[in-house]
CSV table of C-alpha atoms in Angstrom, one decimal:
chain,number,residue,atom,x,y,z
A,63,MET,CA,0.0,0.1,0.3
A,64,ARG,CA,2.8,2.3,1.2
A,65,ARG,CA,4.8,1.7,-2.1
A,66,SER,CA,3.0,2.7,-4.5
A,67,VAL,CA,2.5,6.1,-2.7
A,68,LEU,CA,5.5,6.7,-2.0
A,69,SER,CA,6.8,6.4,-5.6
A,70,LEU,CA,4.9,9.2,-5.8
A,71,LEU,CA,6.1,11.1,-3.3
A,72,ALA,CA,9.9,10.3,-4.3
A,73,ALA,CA,9.7,11.5,-7.8
A,74,THR,CA,7.6,14.6,-7.1
A,75,THR,CA,8.7,15.4,-3.6
A,76,ALA,CA,5.1,16.9,-2.9
A,77,LEU,CA,4.6,14.7,0.4
A,78,THR,CA,0.2,15.4,-0.1
A,79,LEU,CA,-0.5,11.9,0.0
A,80,ALA,CA,-4.2,11.2,-0.4
A,81,PHE,CA,-5.5,7.7,0.2
A,82,ALA,CA,-8.2,5.3,1.4
A,83,ALA,CA,-7.5,4.6,5.1
A,84,PRO,CA,-5.9,0.9,5.8
A,85,THR,CA,-8.6,-1.7,6.8
A,86,ARG,CA,-6.8,-1.9,10.5
A,87,ALA,CA,-5.7,0.5,13.1
A,88,ALA,CA,-2.4,0.2,14.6
A,89,GLU,CA,-2.5,-2.9,17.5
A,90,ASP,CA,-3.4,-2.2,20.9
A,91,ALA,CA,-0.8,-1.3,23.0
A,92,VAL,CA,-0.5,-4.2,26.3
A,93,VAL,CA,0.8,-3.4,29.3
A,94,ILE,CA,4.0,-5.5,30.6
A,95,PRO,CA,6.1,-5.6,33.1
A,96,ALA,CA,9.6,-4.2,32.9
A,97,PRO,CA,12.3,-6.2,32.0
A,98,THR,CA,14.3,-7.9,35.3
A,99,VAL,CA,17.2,-7.9,33.4
A,100,ASP,CA,18.3,-4.4,32.2
A,101,ALA,CA,21.5,-3.0,31.1
A,102,ALA,CA,24.1,-1.6,33.5
A,103,PRO,CA,24.5,2.3,34.0
A,104,ALA,CA,26.6,3.4,31.8
A,105,ASN,CA,28.2,7.3,30.2
A,106,GLY,CA,27.9,8.5,26.9
A,107,ILE,CA,25.3,8.1,24.7
A,108,GLN,CA,24.2,4.7,23.1
A,109,THR,CA,22.7,2.9,20.3
A,110,ALA,CA,19.6,0.8,20.1
A,111,VAL,CA,18.3,-0.7,16.6
A,112,ILE,CA,14.7,-1.9,16.2
A,113,ALA,CA,12.3,-2.7,13.8
A,114,GLY,CA,8.8,-3.3,14.4
A,115,GLY,CA,6.7,-2.5,11.1
A,116,CYS,CA,6.6,0.8,9.3
A,117,PHE,CA,9.4,2.8,10.5
A,118,TRP,CA,7.2,5.9,10.6
A,119,GLY,CA,5.4,5.0,13.8
A,120,VAL,CA,8.0,3.4,15.5
A,121,GLN,CA,10.2,6.7,14.7
A,122,GLY,CA,7.4,8.9,15.7
A,123,VAL,CA,6.9,7.3,19.3
A,124,PHE,CA,10.8,7.1,20.3
A,125,GLN,CA,11.1,10.8,19.5
A,126,HIS,CA,8.3,11.5,22.2
A,127,THR,CA,10.5,9.2,24.7
A,128,ALA,CA,12.3,11.1,27.3
A,129,GLY,CA,15.8,10.4,27.2
A,130,VAL,CA,16.6,9.7,23.3
A,131,VAL,CA,18.9,12.4,21.7
A,132,ASN,CA,17.8,11.1,18.3
A,133,ALA,CA,15.7,8.5,16.1
A,134,VAL,CA,16.5,7.7,12.5
A,135,SER,CA,14.1,6.0,10.2
A,136,GLY,CA,16.5,3.2,7.9
A,137,TYR,CA,17.3,0.1,6.9
A,138,ALA,CA,19.3,-2.7,8.9
A,139,GLY,CA,19.6,-6.4,7.9
A,140,GLY,CA,20.8,-6.2,4.4
A,141,THR,CA,23.8,-5.1,2.1
A,142,LYS,CA,24.2,-1.2,1.5
A,143,ALA,CA,23.8,-1.2,-2.7
A,144,THR,CA,20.3,-2.6,-1.3
A,145,ALA,CA,19.2,0.3,1.2
A,146,ASP,CA,17.0,2.1,-0.9
A,147,TYR,CA,13.2,2.5,-0.1
A,148,GLN,CA,12.1,1.0,-3.7
A,149,THR,CA,14.4,-1.9,-3.2
A,150,VAL,CA,13.9,-2.8,0.5
A,151,SER,CA,10.0,-2.6,-0.6
A,152,SER,CA,10.1,-5.9,-2.5
A,153,GLY,CA,11.0,-7.6,0.2
A,154,ARG,CA,13.6,-10.0,-0.9
A,155,THR,CA,16.7,-7.4,0.1
A,156,GLY,CA,16.8,-9.1,3.8
A,157,HIS,CA,16.8,-5.5,5.0
A,158,ALA,CA,13.8,-4.2,7.6
A,159,GLU,CA,12.3,-1.2,8.1
A,160,SER,CA,14.2,0.1,11.2
A,161,VAL,CA,14.8,3.0,13.5
A,162,GLU,CA,18.0,3.5,15.1
A,163,ILE,CA,17.8,5.5,18.4
A,164,LYS,CA,20.7,7.5,20.2
A,165,PHE,CA,19.7,7.6,23.7
A,166,ASP,CA,21.0,8.8,26.9
A,167,PRO,CA,21.2,5.7,29.6
A,168,LYS,CA,21.2,8.0,32.5
A,169,LYS,CA,17.8,8.8,31.2
A,170,ILE,CA,16.7,5.6,29.9
A,171,SER,CA,17.9,2.0,30.2
A,172,TYR,CA,17.7,0.0,26.9
A,173,GLY,CA,15.1,-2.3,28.9
A,174,LYS,CA,13.1,0.7,29.4
A,175,ILE,CA,13.4,1.2,25.3
A,176,LEU,CA,12.4,-2.1,24.8
A,177,GLN,CA,9.4,-2.3,27.1
A,178,ILE,CA,8.1,0.6,24.9
A,179,TYR,CA,9.1,-1.1,21.6
A,180,PHE,CA,7.0,-4.3,22.9
A,181,SER,CA,4.4,-2.7,24.9
A,182,VAL,CA,3.2,0.3,22.4
A,183,ALA,CA,5.5,0.7,19.2
A,184,HIS,CA,4.5,-2.4,17.8
A,185,ASP,CA,3.1,-6.0,18.1
A,186,PRO,CA,5.5,-8.2,18.1
A,187,THR,CA,3.6,-11.7,17.5
A,188,GLN,CA,3.0,-10.9,14.1
A,189,LEU,CA,4.9,-12.3,11.5
A,190,ASN,CA,6.0,-10.2,8.6
A,191,ARG,CA,4.0,-8.1,8.9
A,192,GLN,CA,2.7,-5.0,11.3
A,193,GLY,CA,-0.9,-4.2,10.7
A,194,PRO,CA,-1.7,-3.4,7.3
A,195,ASP,CA,1.6,-4.1,5.9
A,196,SER,CA,2.9,-6.9,5.1
A,197,GLY,CA,6.5,-8.8,3.9
A,198,THR,CA,9.8,-9.6,5.6
A,199,GLN,CA,10.8,-5.8,6.0
A,200,TYR,CA,8.3,-5.5,8.0
A,201,ARG,CA,9.1,-7.9,10.5
A,202,SER,CA,9.7,-7.7,14.2
A,203,ALA,CA,13.6,-7.0,15.2
A,204,ILE,CA,16.0,-6.6,17.4
A,205,PHE,CA,19.5,-5.7,16.1
A,206,THR,CA,22.4,-5.7,19.0
A,207,THR,CA,25.2,-3.4,19.0
A,208,SER,CA,27.0,-5.5,22.2
A,209,ASP,CA,26.9,-9.0,24.2
A,210,GLU,CA,25.0,-7.0,27.1
A,211,GLN,CA,21.9,-5.8,24.4
A,212,LYS,CA,21.6,-9.3,22.8
A,213,LYS,CA,21.6,-10.5,27.0
A,214,VAL,CA,18.6,-8.3,27.5
A,215,ALA,CA,16.7,-8.5,24.8
A,216,GLU,CA,16.9,-12.7,24.5
A,217,ALA,CA,16.0,-12.6,28.3
A,218,TYR,CA,13.3,-10.2,28.1
A,219,ILE,CA,11.2,-12.2,25.1
A,220,ALA,CA,11.6,-15.1,27.8
A,221,GLN,CA,10.5,-13.2,30.3
A,222,LEU,CA,7.1,-11.8,28.4
A,223,ASP,CA,6.7,-15.3,26.9
A,224,GLY,CA,6.8,-17.1,30.4
A,225,ALA,CA,4.4,-14.6,31.8
A,226,LYS,CA,2.0,-15.0,28.6
A,227,VAL,CA,1.4,-11.5,28.7
A,228,PHE,CA,0.7,-11.7,24.4
A,229,SER,CA,-2.0,-13.8,23.2
A,230,LYS,CA,0.5,-15.7,21.1
A,231,PRO,CA,4.5,-16.2,21.0
A,232,ILE,CA,6.8,-13.4,20.3
A,233,VAL,CA,8.2,-13.7,16.9
A,234,THR,CA,10.7,-11.1,17.2
A,235,LYS,CA,14.2,-12.1,16.0
A,236,VAL,CA,17.7,-11.0,18.0
A,237,GLY,CA,20.4,-10.5,16.0
A,238,THR,CA,23.6,-8.8,15.8
A,239,LEU,CA,23.4,-5.4,14.0
A,240,GLU,CA,26.1,-5.3,11.1
A,241,ALA,CA,25.4,-1.8,9.4
A,242,PHE,CA,22.3,1.0,9.3
A,243,TYR,CA,21.4,2.8,6.8
A,244,PRO,CA,19.2,5.8,7.3
A,245,ALA,CA,16.5,6.0,4.8
A,246,GLU,CA,15.9,9.0,2.4
A,247,GLY,CA,14.9,12.3,3.9
A,248,TYR,CA,11.4,12.3,3.0
A,249,HIS,CA,10.8,9.4,5.6
A,250,GLN,CA,12.4,11.7,8.3
A,251,ASP,CA,10.1,12.9,11.1
A,252,TYR,CA,7.3,12.0,8.8
A,253,LEU,CA,4.7,11.5,11.6
A,254,THR,CA,4.9,15.1,12.8
A,255,LEU,CA,4.9,16.4,9.5
A,256,HIS,CA,2.1,14.5,8.4
A,257,PRO,CA,0.1,14.1,11.4
A,258,ASN,CA,-3.7,13.8,9.6
A,259,GLN,CA,-2.7,11.8,6.7
A,260,PRO,CA,-4.7,8.9,6.6
A,261,TYR,CA,-2.2,6.1,7.5
A,262,ILE,CA,-0.6,8.0,10.4
A,263,ALA,CA,-3.8,9.4,11.8
A,264,TYR,CA,-5.0,5.6,11.7
A,265,ASN,CA,-2.0,3.2,12.2
A,266,ASP,CA,0.6,5.4,14.1
A,267,ILE,CA,-1.0,8.3,16.1
A,268,PRO,CA,-2.5,6.0,18.4
A,269,LYS,CA,1.1,4.6,19.5
A,270,VAL,CA,2.1,7.9,20.8
A,271,GLU,CA,-1.1,8.5,22.8
A,272,ASN,CA,-0.5,5.3,24.4
A,273,LEU,CA,3.2,6.3,25.3
A,274,LYS,CA,1.9,9.1,26.7
A,275,LYS,CA,-1.1,7.2,28.6
A,276,LEU,CA,1.2,3.9,29.8
A,277,PHE,CA,4.4,5.9,29.8
A,278,ALA,CA,3.7,9.0,31.1
A,279,ASP,CA,6.9,9.6,33.1
A,280,ASN,CA,8.7,9.0,30.0
A,281,TYR,CA,6.8,10.8,27.4
A,282,ILE,CA,7.5,14.6,26.3
A,283,GLU,CA,5.2,16.2,24.2
A,284,LYS,CA,8.2,18.1,22.0
A,285,PRO,CA,9.3,15.5,19.4
A,286,THR,CA,13.2,15.2,19.2
A,287,LEU,CA,13.3,15.8,15.5
A,288,VAL,CA,16.1,14.9,12.9
A,289,SER,CA,15.6,17.9,11.3
A,290,ALA,CA,16.1,19.5,14.6
A,291,SER,CA,19.3,17.7,15.5
A,292,LYS,CA,20.9,18.5,11.9
A,293,ALA,CA,20.2,22.2,12.0
A,294,THR,CA,22.0,22.3,15.6
A,295,ASN,CA,25.3,19.9,14.1
């Protein structure tokens, strides 16, 4: 659905989408416990890379999360040669639409990021799809940047499955990050720039609303935008 629309967007850079709302809205948020295993406190900015369907909504959620200094939509799981939207949309590149999250571990832990990811950012029980979008590029995946992140992610999935907080088993795959490739400029800050676009309004705005409701202590009203980060660098 998004592929044909964004082909036009890329060609015209008009960014004025007009298409019917999808057949189903974003999945309802699920209240889940915090991880019992979390990363140790550390200094400096750290990186988390996650995939959970269309990167517009996932990026939007973490741009409204306190402690996140930047959240960039992009691609992970494939090669640099295939890291462009049209090619990734074929579902044959190995890439997943992903979000690279730079965060301050003194303000938010890696485990808290995963709690938000599993609870409000996407449904981790959907295999190779998310809501109205289907294909391996929309899979649920965690790309770890350290052995500690791998340990935390795997332990948390086991914890949530063991507690049966979801009606079905979690299908999220955990693997080592090889590389992250930022997506095209017109994908960045998309939720903030197009809040009334039907896809965003129906699928993604509810995710930010659920973040505000379920993670009030981690929610910030003003999003941390990619465009603002570039302007200050």
